[in-house]
């Protein structure tokens, strides 16, 4: 049975003096709407998602692939409606953990926390494989520098640790620059294609019902879902946001809206570049080169070389965004005495959870070293196999969080003024659709991993196993440390 929670909107808190080595809290009032949007949009790595994954969506789903991004964007907007309605009642940086605990009870909340920590770590650490792979190939092709991929992966870990160690405001500026650069190169390509009229003129065939409502669309839907991973992390930055009750909802809607419209537009444009009747064949011939071929054809080789460099910076931006999300989850759990106290230490100058940052970076070093030692391919195996359970975990968390919103508002009459659309219709619809989407993704894990059923189902099983472990730990805390249990997800972090 879940415990009733008293809904109280978060109140502003006055800063407290910092100690000589650590301050008691993160830097408050630092991030605006644009800063948070940069964090979560950068985590999605738009350039990498478009150049590296969108060709597969076209290959599997045909010219109707752009509609998959629209559909997923609509579902996530429904999710955002309920997610943001609950924002004023969540006081810390726990995000999924806090939402689920307040709605479905503390055991479910701690289960969600373990899944979130694992999923964001899997997503972040797996991307180091892609970062090493693209860095090694690009440096070799453009500069003739031939170094193994782990060298670049370890260098990436060091850079991400340093940027995460610095203030959150500094990290926001770095991500802003990187996100603008990767977006600009895609806009440049799109503009050139539109100006030249594509291969055979511009059409809207991609949105014709006959191309959208087909059995082939299951593949693009699964890939489109993965393209949005990270947007829900807006709530993680609540403590560091200016006027969080306004900033977090606005950042969430802007992030979902930007990603959905931008993805849809770019995928549609790349179809125009090759023509509706030829793009699937071009994608089948070499999906990894589809965007590079278009860039060379419509803009020039100089832009293609720049695009290859910007994919590396796109991955770096995603790595930093996930690193920040992980350290703030660890900070929230430490402050509530669930995780080791050291993970909650905040640097007195930079206001960052620096011990948690070190711990996450060390974990990344160990995982990269192990995979490098056993000789796996950095992209086809390391990146895809490690990322896949992270994608499944975040999808499950989104579905559970949507149902938690419904439960929270149904159980607390004092919040009924929020309206049924925001507290029932939208989150319940999102929960159902996200559950169906999760099942679809699990059914088609081979699209992500290229592996067989044994590997795929093992990866998928990690999420329920971790969730149940968190529930067990919460029940044990309730029995052995009732004072700690009673305060989970209900108090300010000061």
Short mmCIF file of C-alpha atoms in Angstrom, two decimals:
data_model
loop_
_atom_site.label_atom_id
_atom_site.label_comp_id
_atom_site.label_asym_id
_atom_site.label_seq_id
_atom_site.Cartn_x
_atom_site.Cartn_y
_atom_site.Cartn_z
CA UNK A 1 0.00 0.00 0.00
CA UNK A 2 1.29 3.44 -0.85
CA UNK A 3 1.45 6.25 1.64
CA UNK A 4 -0.48 9.47 1.34
CA UNK A 5 1.61 12.48 0.44
CA UNK A 6 0.82 16.03 1.47
CA UNK A 7 0.85 18.20 -1.67
CA UNK A 8 2.54 21.49 -1.06
CA UNK A 9 3.96 23.69 -3.74
CA UNK A 10 7.67 24.39 -3.43
CA UNK A 11 8.52 27.62 -1.68
CA UNK A 12 11.57 29.74 -2.40
CA UNK A 13 14.47 29.12 -0.04
CA UNK A 14 17.16 31.47 1.06
CA UNK A 15 20.74 30.46 0.36
CA UNK A 16 22.88 29.21 3.20
CA UNK A 17 26.53 29.92 3.83
CA UNK A 18 29.09 27.65 2.25
CA UNK A 19 31.65 25.77 4.23
CA UNK A 20 35.34 25.77 3.45
CA UNK A 21 35.16 22.68 1.23
CA UNK A 22 31.54 22.17 0.28
CA UNK A 23 28.31 24.13 0.16
CA UNK A 24 25.07 22.54 1.34
CA UNK A 25 23.20 22.83 -1.93
CA UNK A 26 23.47 23.24 -5.68
CA UNK A 27 23.68 26.70 -7.25
CA UNK A 28 20.15 28.01 -7.06
CA UNK A 29 18.59 30.53 -9.40
CA UNK A 30 21.31 29.97 -12.03
CA UNK A 31 19.52 28.42 -15.01
CA UNK A 32 16.92 30.05 -17.22
CA UNK A 33 14.56 28.41 -19.71
CA UNK A 34 17.08 28.51 -22.56
CA UNK A 35 19.83 26.99 -20.41
CA UNK A 36 17.70 23.97 -19.48
CA UNK A 37 16.54 23.53 -23.07
CA UNK A 38 20.18 23.46 -24.16
CA UNK A 39 20.93 20.76 -21.58
CA UNK A 40 18.13 18.42 -22.56
CA UNK A 41 18.21 19.07 -26.32
CA UNK A 42 21.98 18.51 -26.33
CA UNK A 43 21.44 15.17 -24.56
CA UNK A 44 19.35 14.09 -27.54
CA UNK A 45 22.36 14.81 -29.85
CA UNK A 46 20.26 15.99 -32.85
CA UNK A 47 23.05 15.80 -35.43
CA UNK A 48 24.09 12.31 -34.39
CA UNK A 49 20.47 11.14 -34.28
CA UNK A 50 19.76 12.52 -37.74
CA UNK A 51 22.97 11.50 -39.52
CA UNK A 52 23.43 8.21 -37.69
CA UNK A 53 19.91 6.91 -37.04
CA UNK A 54 17.37 8.65 -39.30
CA UNK A 55 18.64 6.79 -42.42
CA UNK A 56 17.68 3.53 -40.68
CA UNK A 57 14.20 4.91 -40.01
CA UNK A 58 13.87 5.62 -43.73
CA UNK A 59 15.29 2.21 -44.62
CA UNK A 60 12.84 0.36 -42.36
CA UNK A 61 9.76 2.55 -42.78
CA UNK A 62 10.11 4.12 -46.20
CA UNK A 63 9.22 7.71 -46.98
CA UNK A 64 6.62 7.80 -44.17
CA UNK A 65 9.41 7.92 -41.59
CA UNK A 66 8.98 11.67 -40.81
CA UNK A 67 5.50 10.93 -39.46
CA UNK A 68 7.03 8.69 -36.78
CA UNK A 69 8.81 11.68 -35.28
CA UNK A 70 5.58 13.69 -35.31
CA UNK A 71 3.71 10.87 -33.60
CA UNK A 72 6.29 10.38 -30.86
CA UNK A 73 6.45 14.14 -30.33
CA UNK A 74 2.68 14.27 -29.78
CA UNK A 75 2.82 11.42 -27.25
CA UNK A 76 5.61 13.12 -25.34
CA UNK A 77 3.71 16.42 -25.35
CA UNK A 78 0.85 14.58 -23.63
CA UNK A 79 3.38 13.25 -21.14
CA UNK A 80 4.74 16.76 -20.59
CA UNK A 81 1.26 18.09 -19.75
CA UNK A 82 0.96 15.88 -16.66
CA UNK A 83 4.68 15.97 -15.88
CA UNK A 84 4.71 19.76 -15.67
CA UNK A 85 1.40 19.91 -13.76
CA UNK A 86 3.14 18.10 -10.92
CA UNK A 87 6.24 20.33 -11.00
CA UNK A 88 5.15 22.74 -8.22
CA UNK A 89 4.78 19.82 -5.82
CA UNK A 90 8.28 18.39 -6.36
CA UNK A 91 10.97 20.11 -4.32
CA UNK A 92 14.24 18.43 -5.21
CA UNK A 93 16.44 17.22 -8.05
CA UNK A 94 15.11 13.66 -7.97
CA UNK A 95 12.92 13.95 -11.10
CA UNK A 96 11.52 10.47 -11.90
CA UNK A 97 12.35 9.23 -8.41
CA UNK A 98 10.42 12.06 -6.76
CA UNK A 99 7.47 11.96 -9.17
CA UNK A 100 6.98 8.21 -8.86
CA UNK A 101 7.46 8.20 -5.08
CA UNK A 102 4.92 10.99 -4.58
CA UNK A 103 2.40 9.28 -6.86
CA UNK A 104 2.86 5.54 -6.40
CA UNK A 105 4.65 5.32 -3.07
CA UNK A 106 8.20 5.29 -1.80
CA UNK A 107 9.05 1.67 -2.79
CA UNK A 108 8.10 2.37 -6.41
CA UNK A 109 9.98 5.66 -6.21
CA UNK A 110 13.20 4.02 -5.11
CA UNK A 111 12.75 1.40 -7.82
CA UNK A 112 12.45 4.24 -10.32
CA UNK A 113 15.58 5.86 -8.88
CA UNK A 114 17.69 2.74 -9.47
CA UNK A 115 16.33 2.38 -13.00
CA UNK A 116 17.06 6.07 -13.69
CA UNK A 117 20.62 5.91 -12.37
CA UNK A 118 21.32 2.76 -14.37
CA UNK A 119 19.62 4.04 -17.53
CA UNK A 120 21.37 7.41 -17.63
CA UNK A 121 24.70 5.74 -16.89
CA UNK A 122 24.09 3.21 -19.66
CA UNK A 123 23.17 5.95 -22.11
CA UNK A 124 26.13 8.13 -21.15
CA UNK A 125 28.80 5.44 -20.97
CA UNK A 126 27.61 3.76 -24.17
CA UNK A 127 27.98 7.03 -26.03
CA UNK A 128 31.70 7.02 -25.19
CA UNK A 129 31.95 4.08 -27.58
CA UNK A 130 30.39 6.13 -30.38
CA UNK A 131 32.52 9.13 -29.41
CA UNK A 132 35.69 7.05 -29.61
CA UNK A 133 34.65 5.45 -32.90
CA UNK A 134 33.75 8.68 -34.73
CA UNK A 135 36.71 10.57 -33.27
CA UNK A 136 39.19 7.90 -34.36
CA UNK A 137 37.82 7.63 -37.89
CA UNK A 138 37.50 11.39 -38.39
CA UNK A 139 40.98 12.19 -37.08
CA UNK A 140 42.42 9.45 -39.26
CA UNK A 141 40.59 10.54 -42.42
CA UNK A 142 41.05 14.29 -42.03
CA UNK A 143 44.43 14.57 -40.31
CA UNK A 144 46.03 11.17 -40.78
CA UNK A 145 46.25 10.60 -37.01
CA UNK A 146 45.76 6.89 -36.34
CA UNK A 147 44.98 6.18 -32.68
CA UNK A 148 42.76 3.46 -31.19
CA UNK A 149 39.23 4.46 -30.17
CA UNK A 150 39.77 3.98 -26.39
CA UNK A 151 42.29 6.85 -26.43
CA UNK A 152 39.59 9.23 -27.59
CA UNK A 153 37.02 7.71 -25.24
CA UNK A 154 39.28 8.25 -22.21
CA UNK A 155 40.03 11.80 -23.37
CA UNK A 156 36.28 12.39 -23.67
CA UNK A 157 35.74 11.15 -20.11
CA UNK A 158 38.32 13.65 -18.86
CA UNK A 159 36.75 16.56 -20.75
CA UNK A 160 33.23 15.68 -19.59
CA UNK A 161 34.40 15.35 -15.97
CA UNK A 162 36.04 18.79 -16.11
CA UNK A 163 33.02 20.49 -17.66
CA UNK A 164 30.72 18.78 -15.15
CA UNK A 165 33.00 19.84 -12.30
CA UNK A 166 32.70 23.48 -13.29
CA UNK A 167 29.57 25.48 -12.50
CA UNK A 168 26.29 24.51 -14.11
CA UNK A 169 26.20 27.93 -15.77
CA UNK A 170 29.55 27.27 -17.44
CA UNK A 171 28.29 23.91 -18.71
CA UNK A 172 25.15 25.54 -20.08
CA UNK A 173 27.24 27.98 -22.14
CA UNK A 174 29.34 25.15 -23.58
CA UNK A 175 26.25 23.13 -24.48
CA UNK A 176 24.60 26.17 -26.03
CA UNK A 177 27.55 26.67 -28.37
CA UNK A 178 27.73 22.99 -29.32
CA UNK A 179 23.98 22.64 -29.87
CA UNK A 180 23.82 25.76 -32.02
CA UNK A 181 26.71 24.46 -34.14
CA UNK A 182 25.22 21.03 -34.79
CA UNK A 183 21.79 22.51 -35.49
CA UNK A 184 23.27 25.08 -37.86
CA UNK A 185 24.97 22.48 -40.06
CA UNK A 186 21.69 20.61 -40.47
CA UNK A 187 19.86 23.86 -41.25
CA UNK A 188 22.54 24.65 -43.84
CA UNK A 189 21.95 21.30 -45.51
CA UNK A 190 18.17 21.70 -45.39
CA UNK A 191 18.36 25.20 -46.87
CA UNK A 192 20.53 24.04 -49.76
CA UNK A 193 18.16 21.15 -50.55
CA UNK A 194 15.09 23.39 -50.45
CA UNK A 195 16.70 26.09 -52.60
CA UNK A 196 17.67 23.53 -55.25
CA UNK A 197 14.28 21.87 -55.10
CA UNK A 198 15.54 18.48 -54.04
CA UNK A 199 16.21 15.70 -56.51
CA UNK A 200 12.87 15.84 -58.37
CA UNK A 201 10.96 18.70 -56.81
CA UNK A 202 9.48 19.00 -53.31
CA UNK A 203 6.52 16.80 -52.32
CA UNK A 204 4.52 15.97 -49.19
CA UNK A 205 4.24 12.26 -50.04
CA UNK A 206 5.83 11.43 -46.67
CA UNK A 207 2.62 12.48 -44.90
CA UNK A 208 0.17 10.69 -47.18
CA UNK A 209 -1.91 8.15 -45.20
CA UNK A 210 -0.85 5.35 -47.53
CA UNK A 211 2.78 5.92 -46.53
CA UNK A 212 2.14 6.55 -42.83
CA UNK A 213 -0.34 3.87 -41.75
CA UNK A 214 1.61 0.79 -42.75
CA UNK A 215 3.05 -2.17 -40.86
CA UNK A 216 6.54 -0.96 -41.76
CA UNK A 217 6.22 2.01 -39.38
CA UNK A 218 6.98 -0.05 -36.26
CA UNK A 219 10.70 0.28 -36.98
CA UNK A 220 10.78 4.08 -37.37
CA UNK A 221 8.60 4.51 -34.27
CA UNK A 222 11.11 2.65 -32.13
CA UNK A 223 14.00 4.66 -33.52
CA UNK A 224 12.08 7.93 -33.14
CA UNK A 225 11.44 7.23 -29.46
CA UNK A 226 15.17 6.88 -28.83
CA UNK A 227 15.74 10.23 -30.56
CA UNK A 228 13.91 12.10 -27.78
CA UNK A 229 15.69 10.47 -24.84
CA UNK A 230 16.82 13.10 -22.36
CA UNK A 231 14.08 15.73 -22.67
CA UNK A 232 12.44 14.58 -19.43
CA UNK A 233 15.58 15.63 -17.52
CA UNK A 234 14.27 19.21 -17.31
CA UNK A 235 12.97 18.42 -13.79
CA UNK A 236 16.45 17.38 -12.63
CA UNK A 237 17.56 21.01 -12.80
CA UNK A 238 14.70 22.30 -10.64
CA UNK A 239 16.95 23.34 -7.76
CA UNK A 240 19.24 25.30 -10.05
CA UNK A 241 16.49 26.97 -12.09
CA UNK A 242 15.28 30.52 -11.77
CA UNK A 243 11.57 30.46 -10.81
CA UNK A 244 11.38 26.67 -11.30
CA UNK A 245 7.56 26.51 -11.32
CA UNK A 246 7.67 28.46 -14.58
CA UNK A 247 11.09 27.60 -15.94
CA UNK A 248 10.83 23.79 -15.83
CA UNK A 249 7.44 23.52 -17.62
CA UNK A 250 8.44 26.01 -20.29
CA UNK A 251 11.77 24.27 -20.88
CA UNK A 252 10.00 20.90 -21.13
CA UNK A 253 7.53 22.08 -23.77
CA UNK A 254 10.20 23.93 -25.72
CA UNK A 255 12.52 20.91 -25.71
CA UNK A 256 9.81 18.50 -26.90
CA UNK A 257 8.48 20.97 -29.45
CA UNK A 258 11.89 21.82 -30.87
CA UNK A 259 13.03 18.21 -31.15
CA UNK A 260 9.76 16.97 -32.65
CA UNK A 261 9.49 19.67 -35.30
CA UNK A 262 13.21 19.72 -36.09
CA UNK A 263 13.49 15.95 -36.48
CA UNK A 264 10.39 15.78 -38.66
CA UNK A 265 11.61 18.61 -40.89
CA UNK A 266 15.14 17.26 -41.34
CA UNK A 267 14.01 13.69 -42.14
CA UNK A 268 11.51 15.04 -44.66
CA UNK A 269 14.19 17.24 -46.24
CA UNK A 270 16.67 14.38 -46.60
CA UNK A 271 13.99 12.40 -48.42
CA UNK A 272 13.61 15.32 -50.84
CA UNK A 273 17.37 15.32 -51.40
CA UNK A 274 17.25 11.87 -53.00
CA UNK A 275 13.64 11.71 -54.13
CA UNK A 276 10.76 9.65 -52.75
CA UNK A 277 11.41 6.80 -55.15
CA UNK A 278 15.18 6.59 -54.57
CA UNK A 279 15.88 7.50 -50.94
CA UNK A 280 15.18 4.02 -49.54
CA UNK A 281 17.64 2.52 -52.02
CA UNK A 282 20.28 5.10 -51.12
CA UNK A 283 19.77 4.36 -47.42
CA UNK A 284 20.04 0.62 -48.03
CA UNK A 285 23.28 1.04 -49.95
CA UNK A 286 25.06 2.84 -47.10
CA UNK A 287 22.88 4.31 -44.35
CA UNK A 288 25.84 5.76 -42.45
CA UNK A 289 26.78 7.91 -45.45
CA UNK A 290 23.32 9.16 -46.47
CA UNK A 291 23.61 12.58 -44.85
CA UNK A 292 27.26 12.97 -45.83
CA UNK A 293 26.42 12.18 -49.45
CA UNK A 294 23.63 14.75 -49.41
CA UNK A 295 25.91 17.36 -47.82
CA UNK A 296 28.60 16.84 -50.47
CA UNK A 297 26.05 16.94 -53.29
CA UNK A 298 24.13 20.03 -52.17
CA UNK A 299 26.68 22.07 -50.20
CA UNK A 300 30.22 20.81 -50.80
CA UNK A 301 33.00 18.66 -49.39
CA UNK A 302 34.06 21.37 -46.93
CA UNK A 303 30.64 21.15 -45.25
CA UNK A 304 30.87 17.37 -45.16
CA UNK A 305 34.20 17.56 -43.33
CA UNK A 306 32.70 20.09 -40.91
CA UNK A 307 29.69 17.86 -40.37
CA UNK A 308 31.93 14.97 -39.40
CA UNK A 309 33.68 17.15 -36.81
CA UNK A 310 30.38 18.42 -35.46
CA UNK A 311 29.11 14.87 -34.93
CA UNK A 312 31.97 14.49 -32.44
CA UNK A 313 31.01 17.69 -30.64
CA UNK A 314 27.36 16.59 -30.75
CA UNK A 315 28.30 13.42 -28.90
CA UNK A 316 30.37 15.43 -26.43
CA UNK A 317 27.35 17.61 -25.67
CA UNK A 318 25.20 14.55 -25.08
CA UNK A 319 27.83 13.06 -22.78
CA UNK A 320 27.96 16.21 -20.65
CA UNK A 321 24.17 16.43 -20.42
CA UNK A 322 23.85 12.84 -19.24
CA UNK A 323 26.75 13.30 -16.82
CA UNK A 324 24.95 16.24 -15.21
CA UNK A 325 21.71 14.26 -14.96
CA UNK A 326 23.48 11.33 -13.29
CA UNK A 327 25.29 13.43 -10.71
CA UNK A 328 22.09 15.22 -9.73
CA UNK A 329 20.23 11.96 -9.23
CA UNK A 330 23.09 10.79 -7.01
CA UNK A 331 22.98 14.13 -5.17
CA UNK A 332 19.24 13.81 -4.51
CA UNK A 333 19.52 10.24 -3.21
CA UNK A 334 22.51 11.11 -1.04
CA UNK A 335 20.72 14.08 0.50
CA UNK A 336 17.91 11.73 1.51
CA UNK A 337 20.42 9.28 3.04
CA UNK A 338 19.75 6.50 0.54
CA UNK A 339 23.06 6.80 -1.33
CA UNK A 340 26.49 7.38 0.32
CA UNK A 341 26.79 10.82 1.92
CA UNK A 342 29.91 11.67 -0.12
CA UNK A 343 27.86 11.73 -3.33
CA UNK A 344 25.90 14.67 -1.96
CA UNK A 345 28.91 16.93 -1.43
CA UNK A 346 28.73 20.15 -3.43
CA UNK A 347 31.83 22.13 -4.38
CA UNK A 348 32.03 25.43 -2.52
CA UNK A 349 33.15 27.42 -5.57
CA UNK A 350 31.48 25.75 -8.54
CA UNK A 351 28.31 24.51 -6.85
CA UNK A 352 28.61 21.11 -8.55
CA UNK A 353 28.17 17.65 -7.00
CA UNK A 354 31.86 16.98 -7.56
CA UNK A 355 32.25 13.68 -5.71
CA UNK A 356 29.35 12.22 -7.67
CA UNK A 357 31.06 13.50 -10.82
CA UNK A 358 34.27 11.71 -9.95
CA UNK A 359 32.41 8.50 -9.16
CA UNK A 360 30.52 8.58 -12.46
CA UNK A 361 33.70 9.26 -14.44
CA UNK A 362 35.55 6.41 -12.73
CA UNK A 363 32.68 4.07 -13.58
CA UNK A 364 32.90 5.18 -17.21
CA UNK A 365 36.66 4.54 -17.25
CA UNK A 366 36.18 1.02 -15.90
CA UNK A 367 33.43 0.10 -18.38
CA UNK A 368 35.30 1.51 -21.37
CA UNK A 369 38.47 -0.30 -20.29
CA UNK A 370 36.65 -3.62 -19.95
CA UNK A 371 35.00 -3.40 -23.36
CA UNK A 372 38.24 -2.26 -24.97
CA UNK A 373 40.11 -5.18 -23.37
CA UNK A 374 37.71 -7.80 -24.73
CA UNK A 375 37.97 -6.29 -28.21
CA UNK A 376 34.36 -5.41 -29.03
CA UNK A 377 33.49 -3.00 -31.81
CA UNK A 378 33.05 0.47 -30.25
CA UNK A 379 29.89 1.30 -32.22
CA UNK A 380 28.17 -1.90 -33.37
CA UNK A 381 28.59 -3.62 -30.00
CA UNK A 382 29.74 -1.34 -27.18
CA UNK A 383 27.58 1.67 -28.03
CA UNK A 384 24.48 -0.23 -29.12
CA UNK A 385 24.53 -2.94 -26.45
CA UNK A 386 25.18 -0.57 -23.54
CA UNK A 387 22.73 2.10 -24.76
CA UNK A 388 19.81 -0.22 -25.45
CA UNK A 389 18.85 -1.03 -21.81
CA UNK A 390 19.14 2.68 -21.10
CA UNK A 391 16.56 3.48 -23.79
CA UNK A 392 14.22 0.78 -22.45
CA UNK A 393 14.70 2.01 -18.89
CA UNK A 394 13.86 5.63 -19.70
CA UNK A 395 10.77 4.57 -21.65
CA UNK A 396 9.57 2.50 -18.71
CA UNK A 397 10.21 5.42 -16.36
CA UNK A 398 8.23 7.79 -18.57
CA UNK A 399 5.26 5.41 -18.60
CA UNK A 400 5.42 4.84 -14.83
CA UNK A 401 5.82 8.57 -14.17
CA UNK A 402 2.74 9.32 -16.30
CA UNK A 403 0.64 6.93 -14.23
CA UNK A 404 2.20 8.36 -11.05
CA UNK A 405 0.91 11.80 -12.03
CA UNK A 406 -2.62 10.41 -12.32
CA UNK A 407 -2.33 8.66 -8.96
CA UNK A 408 -0.90 11.72 -7.22
CA UNK A 409 -3.69 14.05 -8.26
CA UNK A 410 -6.44 11.47 -7.68
CA UNK A 411 -5.26 10.85 -4.12
CA UNK A 412 -4.88 14.50 -3.17
CA UNK A 413 -8.18 16.40 -3.33
CA UNK A 414 -6.43 19.69 -2.53
CA UNK A 415 -4.89 19.64 -6.03
CA UNK A 416 -8.12 19.14 -8.00
CA UNK A 417 -8.00 22.73 -9.18
CA UNK A 418 -5.30 21.76 -11.68
CA UNK A 419 -8.00 20.43 -14.05
CA UNK A 420 -8.83 16.95 -15.34
CA UNK A 421 -7.09 17.46 -18.68
CA UNK A 422 -3.71 18.07 -17.04
CA UNK A 423 -4.09 15.59 -14.18
CA UNK A 424 -6.00 12.70 -15.75
CA UNK A 425 -6.69 12.72 -19.47
CA UNK A 426 -3.25 13.75 -20.78
CA UNK A 427 -1.05 11.73 -18.37
CA UNK A 428 -3.24 8.60 -18.56
CA UNK A 429 -3.22 8.74 -22.36
CA UNK A 430 0.54 9.25 -22.35
CA UNK A 431 1.02 6.35 -19.92
CA UNK A 432 -0.96 3.97 -22.11
CA UNK A 433 0.75 5.07 -25.32
CA UNK A 434 4.21 4.94 -23.73
CA UNK A 435 3.51 1.44 -22.43
CA UNK A 436 2.55 0.31 -25.93
CA UNK A 437 5.64 2.01 -27.33
CA UNK A 438 7.86 0.29 -24.77
CA UNK A 439 6.45 -3.07 -25.84
CA UNK A 440 7.07 -2.20 -29.48
CA UNK A 441 10.67 -1.19 -28.79
CA UNK A 442 11.33 -4.37 -26.78
CA UNK A 443 9.86 -6.43 -29.61
CA UNK A 444 12.20 -4.77 -32.11
CA UNK A 445 15.38 -4.52 -30.04
CA UNK A 446 17.24 -6.13 -32.92
CA UNK A 447 16.98 -2.78 -34.73
CA UNK A 448 19.05 -1.21 -31.94
CA UNK A 449 21.51 -3.98 -31.17
CA UNK A 450 21.83 -6.14 -34.25
CA UNK A 451 22.03 -9.05 -31.79
CA UNK A 452 20.01 -12.22 -31.28
CA UNK A 453 17.08 -12.92 -28.95
CA UNK A 454 19.21 -14.02 -25.99
CA UNK A 455 21.19 -10.76 -25.87
CA UNK A 456 18.11 -8.62 -26.56
CA UNK A 457 15.88 -10.11 -23.88
CA UNK A 458 18.72 -10.07 -21.37
CA UNK A 459 19.15 -6.35 -21.98
CA UNK A 460 15.40 -5.76 -21.70
CA UNK A 461 15.16 -7.76 -18.45
CA UNK A 462 17.60 -5.44 -16.67
CA UNK A 463 14.96 -2.74 -16.19
CA UNK A 464 12.35 -4.80 -14.27
CA UNK A 465 15.14 -6.47 -12.28
CA UNK A 466 16.50 -3.10 -11.14
CA UNK A 467 13.04 -1.76 -10.38
CA UNK A 468 12.24 -4.73 -8.16
CA UNK A 469 15.61 -4.37 -6.46
CA UNK A 470 14.78 -0.77 -5.61
CA UNK A 471 11.41 -1.81 -4.20
CA UNK A 472 13.13 -4.44 -2.04
CA UNK A 473 15.69 -1.89 -0.77
CA UNK A 474 12.91 0.56 0.09
CA UNK A 475 11.01 -2.06 2.06
CA UNK A 476 14.20 -2.95 3.91
CA UNK A 477 14.80 0.74 4.74
CA UNK A 478 11.22 0.99 6.01
CA UNK A 479 11.93 -1.89 8.38
CA UNK A 480 15.45 -0.93 9.51
CA UNK A 481 15.51 2.89 9.18
CA UNK A 482 11.92 4.15 9.42
CA UNK A 483 13.04 7.75 10.00
CA UNK A 484 14.88 7.77 6.66
CA UNK A 485 12.00 6.03 4.90
CA UNK A 486 9.45 8.55 6.15
CA UNK A 487 11.32 11.45 4.55
CA UNK A 488 11.93 9.93 1.11
CA UNK A 489 10.88 12.28 -1.71
CA UNK A 490 8.91 14.54 0.64
CA UNK A 491 11.37 17.09 1.99
CA UNK A 492 13.47 19.94 0.68
CA UNK A 493 17.17 19.32 0.17
CA UNK A 494 19.02 21.94 2.17
#
